[in-house]
PDB file of C-alpha atoms and ligand atoms in Angstrom:
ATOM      1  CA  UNK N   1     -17.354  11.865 -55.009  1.00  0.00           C
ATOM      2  CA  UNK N   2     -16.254  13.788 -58.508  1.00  0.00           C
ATOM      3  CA  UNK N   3     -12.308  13.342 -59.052  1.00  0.00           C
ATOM      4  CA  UNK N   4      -9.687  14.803 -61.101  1.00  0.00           C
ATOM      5  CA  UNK N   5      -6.537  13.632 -61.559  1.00  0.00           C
ATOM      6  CA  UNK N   6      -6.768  11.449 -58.016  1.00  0.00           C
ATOM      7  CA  UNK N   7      -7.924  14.904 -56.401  1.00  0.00           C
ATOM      8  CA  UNK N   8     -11.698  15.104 -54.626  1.00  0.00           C
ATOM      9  CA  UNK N   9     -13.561  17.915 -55.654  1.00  0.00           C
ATOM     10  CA  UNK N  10     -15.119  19.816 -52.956  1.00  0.00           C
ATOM     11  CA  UNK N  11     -18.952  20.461 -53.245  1.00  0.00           C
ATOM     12  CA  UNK N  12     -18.324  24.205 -53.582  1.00  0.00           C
ATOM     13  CA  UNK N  13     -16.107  23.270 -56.931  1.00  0.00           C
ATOM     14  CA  UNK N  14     -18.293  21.044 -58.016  1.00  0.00           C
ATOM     15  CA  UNK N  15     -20.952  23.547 -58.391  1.00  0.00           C
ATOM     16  CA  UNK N  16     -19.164  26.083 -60.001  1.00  0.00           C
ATOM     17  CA  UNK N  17     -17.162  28.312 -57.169  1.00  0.00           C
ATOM     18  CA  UNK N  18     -17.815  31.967 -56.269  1.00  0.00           C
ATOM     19  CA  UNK N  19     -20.160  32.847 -59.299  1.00  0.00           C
ATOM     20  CA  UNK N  20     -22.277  30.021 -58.487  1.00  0.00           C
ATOM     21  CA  UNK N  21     -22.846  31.040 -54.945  1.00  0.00           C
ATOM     22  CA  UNK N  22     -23.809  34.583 -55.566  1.00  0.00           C
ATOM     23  CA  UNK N  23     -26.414  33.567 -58.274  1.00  0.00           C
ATOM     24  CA  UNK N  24     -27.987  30.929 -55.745  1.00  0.00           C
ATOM     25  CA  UNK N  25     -28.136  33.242 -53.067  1.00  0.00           C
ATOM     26  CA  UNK N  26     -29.219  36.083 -55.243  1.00  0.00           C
ATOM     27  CA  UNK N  27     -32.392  34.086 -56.210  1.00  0.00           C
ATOM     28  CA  UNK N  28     -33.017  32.622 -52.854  1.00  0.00           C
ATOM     29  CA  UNK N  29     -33.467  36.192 -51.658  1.00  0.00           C
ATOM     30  CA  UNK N  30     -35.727  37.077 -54.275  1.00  0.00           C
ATOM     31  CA  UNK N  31     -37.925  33.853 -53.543  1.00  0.00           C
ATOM     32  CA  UNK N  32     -38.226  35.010 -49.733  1.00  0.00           C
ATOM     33  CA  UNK N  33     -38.643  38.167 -50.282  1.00  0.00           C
ATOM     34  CA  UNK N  34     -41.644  37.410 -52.844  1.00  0.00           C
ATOM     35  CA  UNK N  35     -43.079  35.292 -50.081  1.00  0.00           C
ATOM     36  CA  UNK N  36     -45.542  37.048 -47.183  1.00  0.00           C
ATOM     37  CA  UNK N  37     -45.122  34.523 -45.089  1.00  0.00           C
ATOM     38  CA  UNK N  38     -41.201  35.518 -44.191  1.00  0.00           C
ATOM     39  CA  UNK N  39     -40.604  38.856 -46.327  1.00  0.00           C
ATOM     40  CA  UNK N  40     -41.218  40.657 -43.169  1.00  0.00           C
ATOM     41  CA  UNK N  41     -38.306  39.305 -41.206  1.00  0.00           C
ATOM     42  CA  UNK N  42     -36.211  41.205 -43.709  1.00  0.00           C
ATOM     43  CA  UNK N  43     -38.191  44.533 -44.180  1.00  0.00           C
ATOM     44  CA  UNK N  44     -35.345  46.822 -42.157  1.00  0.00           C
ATOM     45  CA  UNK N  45     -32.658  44.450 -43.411  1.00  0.00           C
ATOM     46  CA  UNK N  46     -29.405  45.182 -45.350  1.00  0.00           C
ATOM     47  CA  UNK N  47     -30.219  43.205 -48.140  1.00  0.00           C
ATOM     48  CA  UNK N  48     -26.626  43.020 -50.435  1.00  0.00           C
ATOM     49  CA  UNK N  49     -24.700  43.183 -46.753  1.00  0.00           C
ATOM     50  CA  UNK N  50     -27.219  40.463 -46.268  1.00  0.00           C
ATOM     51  CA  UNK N  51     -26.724  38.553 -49.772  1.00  0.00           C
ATOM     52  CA  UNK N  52     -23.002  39.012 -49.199  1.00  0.00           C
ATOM     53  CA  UNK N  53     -22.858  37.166 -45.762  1.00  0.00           C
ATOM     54  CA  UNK N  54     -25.110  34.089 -46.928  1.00  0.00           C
ATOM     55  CA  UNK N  55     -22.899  33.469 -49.730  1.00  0.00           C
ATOM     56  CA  UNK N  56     -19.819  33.213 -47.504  1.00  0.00           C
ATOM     57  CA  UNK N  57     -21.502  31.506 -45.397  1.00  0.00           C
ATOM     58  CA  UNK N  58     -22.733  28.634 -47.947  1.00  0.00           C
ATOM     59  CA  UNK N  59     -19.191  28.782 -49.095  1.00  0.00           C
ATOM     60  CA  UNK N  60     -17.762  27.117 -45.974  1.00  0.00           C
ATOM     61  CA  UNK N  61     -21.335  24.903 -45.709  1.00  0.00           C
ATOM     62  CA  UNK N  62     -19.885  23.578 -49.124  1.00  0.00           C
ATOM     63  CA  UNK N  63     -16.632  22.782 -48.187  1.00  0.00           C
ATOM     64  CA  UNK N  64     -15.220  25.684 -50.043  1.00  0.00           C
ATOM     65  CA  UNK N  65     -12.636  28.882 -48.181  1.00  0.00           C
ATOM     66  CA  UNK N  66     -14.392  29.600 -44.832  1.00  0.00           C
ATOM     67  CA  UNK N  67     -13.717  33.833 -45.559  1.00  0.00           C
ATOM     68  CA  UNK N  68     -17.344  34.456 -43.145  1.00  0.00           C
ATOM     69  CA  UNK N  69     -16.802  36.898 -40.579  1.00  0.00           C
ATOM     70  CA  UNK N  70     -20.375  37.749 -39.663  1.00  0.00           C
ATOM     71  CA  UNK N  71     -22.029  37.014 -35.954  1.00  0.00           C
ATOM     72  CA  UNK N  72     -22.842  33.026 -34.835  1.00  0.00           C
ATOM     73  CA  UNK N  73     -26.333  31.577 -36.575  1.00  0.00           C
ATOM     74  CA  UNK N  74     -27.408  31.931 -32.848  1.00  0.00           C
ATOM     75  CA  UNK N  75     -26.317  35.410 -32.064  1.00  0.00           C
ATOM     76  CA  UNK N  76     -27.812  36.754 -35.386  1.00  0.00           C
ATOM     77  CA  UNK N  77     -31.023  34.630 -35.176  1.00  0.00           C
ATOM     78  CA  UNK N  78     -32.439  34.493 -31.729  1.00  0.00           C
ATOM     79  CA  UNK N  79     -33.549  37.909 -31.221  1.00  0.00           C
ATOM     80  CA  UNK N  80     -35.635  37.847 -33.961  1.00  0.00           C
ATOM     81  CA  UNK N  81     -37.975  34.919 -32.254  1.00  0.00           C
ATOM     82  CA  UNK N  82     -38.087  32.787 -35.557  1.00  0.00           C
ATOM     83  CA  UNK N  83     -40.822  30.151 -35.127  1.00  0.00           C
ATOM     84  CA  UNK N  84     -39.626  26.320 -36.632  1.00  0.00           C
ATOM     85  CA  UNK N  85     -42.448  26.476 -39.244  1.00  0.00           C
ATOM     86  CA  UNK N  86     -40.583  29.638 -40.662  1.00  0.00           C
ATOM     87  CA  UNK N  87     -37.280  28.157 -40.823  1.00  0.00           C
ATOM     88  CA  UNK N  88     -38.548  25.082 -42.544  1.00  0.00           C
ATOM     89  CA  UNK N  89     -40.097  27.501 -45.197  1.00  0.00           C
ATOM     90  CA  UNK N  90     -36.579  29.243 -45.427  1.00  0.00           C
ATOM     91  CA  UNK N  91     -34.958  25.994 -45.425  1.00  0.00           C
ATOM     92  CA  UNK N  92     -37.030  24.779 -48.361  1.00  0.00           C
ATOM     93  CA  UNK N  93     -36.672  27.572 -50.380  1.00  0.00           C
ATOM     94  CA  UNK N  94     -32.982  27.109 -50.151  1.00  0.00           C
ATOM     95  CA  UNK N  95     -33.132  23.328 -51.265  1.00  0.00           C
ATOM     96  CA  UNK N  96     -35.429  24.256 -53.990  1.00  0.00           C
ATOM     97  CA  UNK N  97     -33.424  26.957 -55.303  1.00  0.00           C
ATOM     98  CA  UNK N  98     -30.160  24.699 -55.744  1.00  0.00           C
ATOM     99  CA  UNK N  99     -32.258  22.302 -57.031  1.00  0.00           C
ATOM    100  CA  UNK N 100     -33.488  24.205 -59.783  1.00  0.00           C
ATOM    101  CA  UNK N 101     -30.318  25.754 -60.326  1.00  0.00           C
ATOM    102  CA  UNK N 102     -29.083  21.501 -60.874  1.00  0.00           C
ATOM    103  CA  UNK N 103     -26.967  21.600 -57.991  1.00  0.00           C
ATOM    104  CA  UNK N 104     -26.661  17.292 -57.719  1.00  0.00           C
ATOM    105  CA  UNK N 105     -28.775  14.963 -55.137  1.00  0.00           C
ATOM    106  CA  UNK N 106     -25.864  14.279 -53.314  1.00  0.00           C
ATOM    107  CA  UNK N 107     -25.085  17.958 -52.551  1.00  0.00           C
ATOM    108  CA  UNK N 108     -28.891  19.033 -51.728  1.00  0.00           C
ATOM    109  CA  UNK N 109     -28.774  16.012 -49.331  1.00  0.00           C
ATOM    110  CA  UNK N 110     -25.804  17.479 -47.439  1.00  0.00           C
ATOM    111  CA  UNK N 111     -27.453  21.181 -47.163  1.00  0.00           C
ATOM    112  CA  UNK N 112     -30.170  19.035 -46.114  1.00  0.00           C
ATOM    113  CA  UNK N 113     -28.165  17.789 -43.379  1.00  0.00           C
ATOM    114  CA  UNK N 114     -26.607  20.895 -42.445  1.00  0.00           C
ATOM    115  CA  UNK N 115     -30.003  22.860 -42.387  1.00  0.00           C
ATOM    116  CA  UNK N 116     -31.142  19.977 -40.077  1.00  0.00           C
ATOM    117  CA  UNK N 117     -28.486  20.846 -37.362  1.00  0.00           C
ATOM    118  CA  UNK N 118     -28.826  24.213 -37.748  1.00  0.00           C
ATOM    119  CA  UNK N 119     -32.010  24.674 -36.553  1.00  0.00           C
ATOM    120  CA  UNK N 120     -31.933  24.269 -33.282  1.00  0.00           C
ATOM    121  CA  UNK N 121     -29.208  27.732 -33.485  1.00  0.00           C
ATOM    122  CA  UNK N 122     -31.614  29.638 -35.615  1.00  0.00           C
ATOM    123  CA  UNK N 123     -35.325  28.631 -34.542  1.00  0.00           C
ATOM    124  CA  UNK N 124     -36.352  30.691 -30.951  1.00  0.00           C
ATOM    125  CA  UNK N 125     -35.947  28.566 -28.367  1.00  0.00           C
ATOM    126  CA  UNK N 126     -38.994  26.723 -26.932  1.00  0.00           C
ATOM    127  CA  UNK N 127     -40.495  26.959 -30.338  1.00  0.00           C
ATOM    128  CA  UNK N 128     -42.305  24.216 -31.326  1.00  0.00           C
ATOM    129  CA  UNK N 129     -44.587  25.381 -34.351  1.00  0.00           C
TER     130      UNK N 129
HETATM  131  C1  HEM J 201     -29.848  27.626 -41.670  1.00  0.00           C
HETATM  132  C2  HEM J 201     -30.582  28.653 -42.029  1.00  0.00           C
HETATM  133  C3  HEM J 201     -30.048  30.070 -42.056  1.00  0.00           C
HETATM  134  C4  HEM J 201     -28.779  30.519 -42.320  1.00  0.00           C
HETATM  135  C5  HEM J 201     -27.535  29.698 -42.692  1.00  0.00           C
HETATM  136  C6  HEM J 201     -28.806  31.963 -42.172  1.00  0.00           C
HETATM  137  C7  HEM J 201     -27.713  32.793 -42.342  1.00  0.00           C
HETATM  138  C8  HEM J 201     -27.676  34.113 -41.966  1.00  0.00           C
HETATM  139  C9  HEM J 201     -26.496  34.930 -41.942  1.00  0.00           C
HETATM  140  C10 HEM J 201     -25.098  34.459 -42.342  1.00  0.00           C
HETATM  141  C11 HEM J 201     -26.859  36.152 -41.479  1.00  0.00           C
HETATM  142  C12 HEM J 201     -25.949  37.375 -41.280  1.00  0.00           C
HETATM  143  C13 HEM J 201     -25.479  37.416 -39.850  1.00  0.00           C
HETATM  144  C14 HEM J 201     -24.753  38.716 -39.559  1.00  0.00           C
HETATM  145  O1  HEM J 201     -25.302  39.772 -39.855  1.00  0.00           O
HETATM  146  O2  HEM J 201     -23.655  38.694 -39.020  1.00  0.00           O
HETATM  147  C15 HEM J 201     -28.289  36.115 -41.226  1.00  0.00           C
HETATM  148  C16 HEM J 201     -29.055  37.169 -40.762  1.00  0.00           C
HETATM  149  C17 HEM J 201     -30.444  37.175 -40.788  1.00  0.00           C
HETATM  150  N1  HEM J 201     -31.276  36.106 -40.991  1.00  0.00           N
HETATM  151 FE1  HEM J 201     -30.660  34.255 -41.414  1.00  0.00          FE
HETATM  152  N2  HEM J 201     -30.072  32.355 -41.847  1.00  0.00           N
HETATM  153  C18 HEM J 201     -30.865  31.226 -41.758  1.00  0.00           C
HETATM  154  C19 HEM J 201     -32.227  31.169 -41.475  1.00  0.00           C
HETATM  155  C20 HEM J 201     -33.032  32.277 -41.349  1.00  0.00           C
HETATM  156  C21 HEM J 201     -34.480  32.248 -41.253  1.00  0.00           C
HETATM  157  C22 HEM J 201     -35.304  30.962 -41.220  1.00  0.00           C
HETATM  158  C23 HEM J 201     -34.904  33.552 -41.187  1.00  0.00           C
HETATM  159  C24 HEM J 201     -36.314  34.133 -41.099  1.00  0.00           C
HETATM  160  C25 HEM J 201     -37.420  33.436 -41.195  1.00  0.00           C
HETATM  161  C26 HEM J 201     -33.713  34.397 -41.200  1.00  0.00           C
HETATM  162  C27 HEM J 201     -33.708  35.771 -41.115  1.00  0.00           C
HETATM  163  C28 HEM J 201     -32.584  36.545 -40.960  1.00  0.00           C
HETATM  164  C29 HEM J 201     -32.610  37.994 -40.741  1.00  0.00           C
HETATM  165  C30 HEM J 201     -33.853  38.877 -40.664  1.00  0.00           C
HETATM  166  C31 HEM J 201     -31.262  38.386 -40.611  1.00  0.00           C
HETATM  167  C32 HEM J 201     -30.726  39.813 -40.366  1.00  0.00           C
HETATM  168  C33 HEM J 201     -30.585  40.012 -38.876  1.00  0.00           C
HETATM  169  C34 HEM J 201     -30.036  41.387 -38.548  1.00  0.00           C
HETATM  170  O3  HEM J 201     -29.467  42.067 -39.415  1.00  0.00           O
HETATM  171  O4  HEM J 201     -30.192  41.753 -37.383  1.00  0.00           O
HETATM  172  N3  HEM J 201     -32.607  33.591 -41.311  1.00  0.00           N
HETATM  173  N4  HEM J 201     -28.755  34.861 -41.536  1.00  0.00           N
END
């Protein structure tokens, strides 16, 4: 774990705060949306309400201010009958986007982790594919 001055860093600092968010987020959008296989979900979608909600939400996934006041993963994701090879296309765009963007190993493996338990919140239930 990074440390100043006796003081642990939380991810979210150690990536670079607010700014940092917004431009992963930003360009995790743009990478599903340039991809057929999910655009679609996100055709009649708000998209900067949208962008705006992810980033708080990765916020508090990163250990930084928990400001997200949006529905549950569960509420938000259910209806929409997501099958688990779609999320794990999301997911990986998400891990591939920090990683380009040189968020560290150690970080990626806690999204990781978190994407992992989210799953079973976002995928439609029963889905096995
Ligand atoms: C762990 C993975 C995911 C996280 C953390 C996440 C996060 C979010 C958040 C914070 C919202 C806003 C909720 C609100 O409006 O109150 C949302 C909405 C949405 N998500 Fe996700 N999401 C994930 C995976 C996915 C996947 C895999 C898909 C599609 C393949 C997807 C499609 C959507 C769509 C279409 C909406 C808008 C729903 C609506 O406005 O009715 N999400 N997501």
């Amino acid at each position: 774990m990074a440390v100043i001055e006796g003081k642990p860093l939380s991810h979210y600092e150690r990536i670079g705060g607010a700014a940092s968010v917004k431009a992963a987020v930003d360009l995790f959008y743009d990478r599903v949306l340039a991809d057929p296989a999910v655009a679609g979900y996100f055709e009649d979608v708000d998209m900067p309400q949208q962008r705006r909600h992810l980033a708080l939400m990765l916020t508090v996934v990163l250990g930084g201010p928990n400001e997200y006041t949006g529905r549950g993963l569960a509420e938000a994701h259910q209806p929409l009958r997501i099958p688990a090879a779609h999320y794990a296309i999301v997911g990986e765009q998400l891990v591939a986007t920090l990683a380009e963007l040189g968020v560290p190993a150690d970080i990626l493996a806690d999204v990781q982790d978190v994407l992992a338990k989210a799953q079973t919140e976002v995928v439609a239930s029963g889905s096995l594919t």
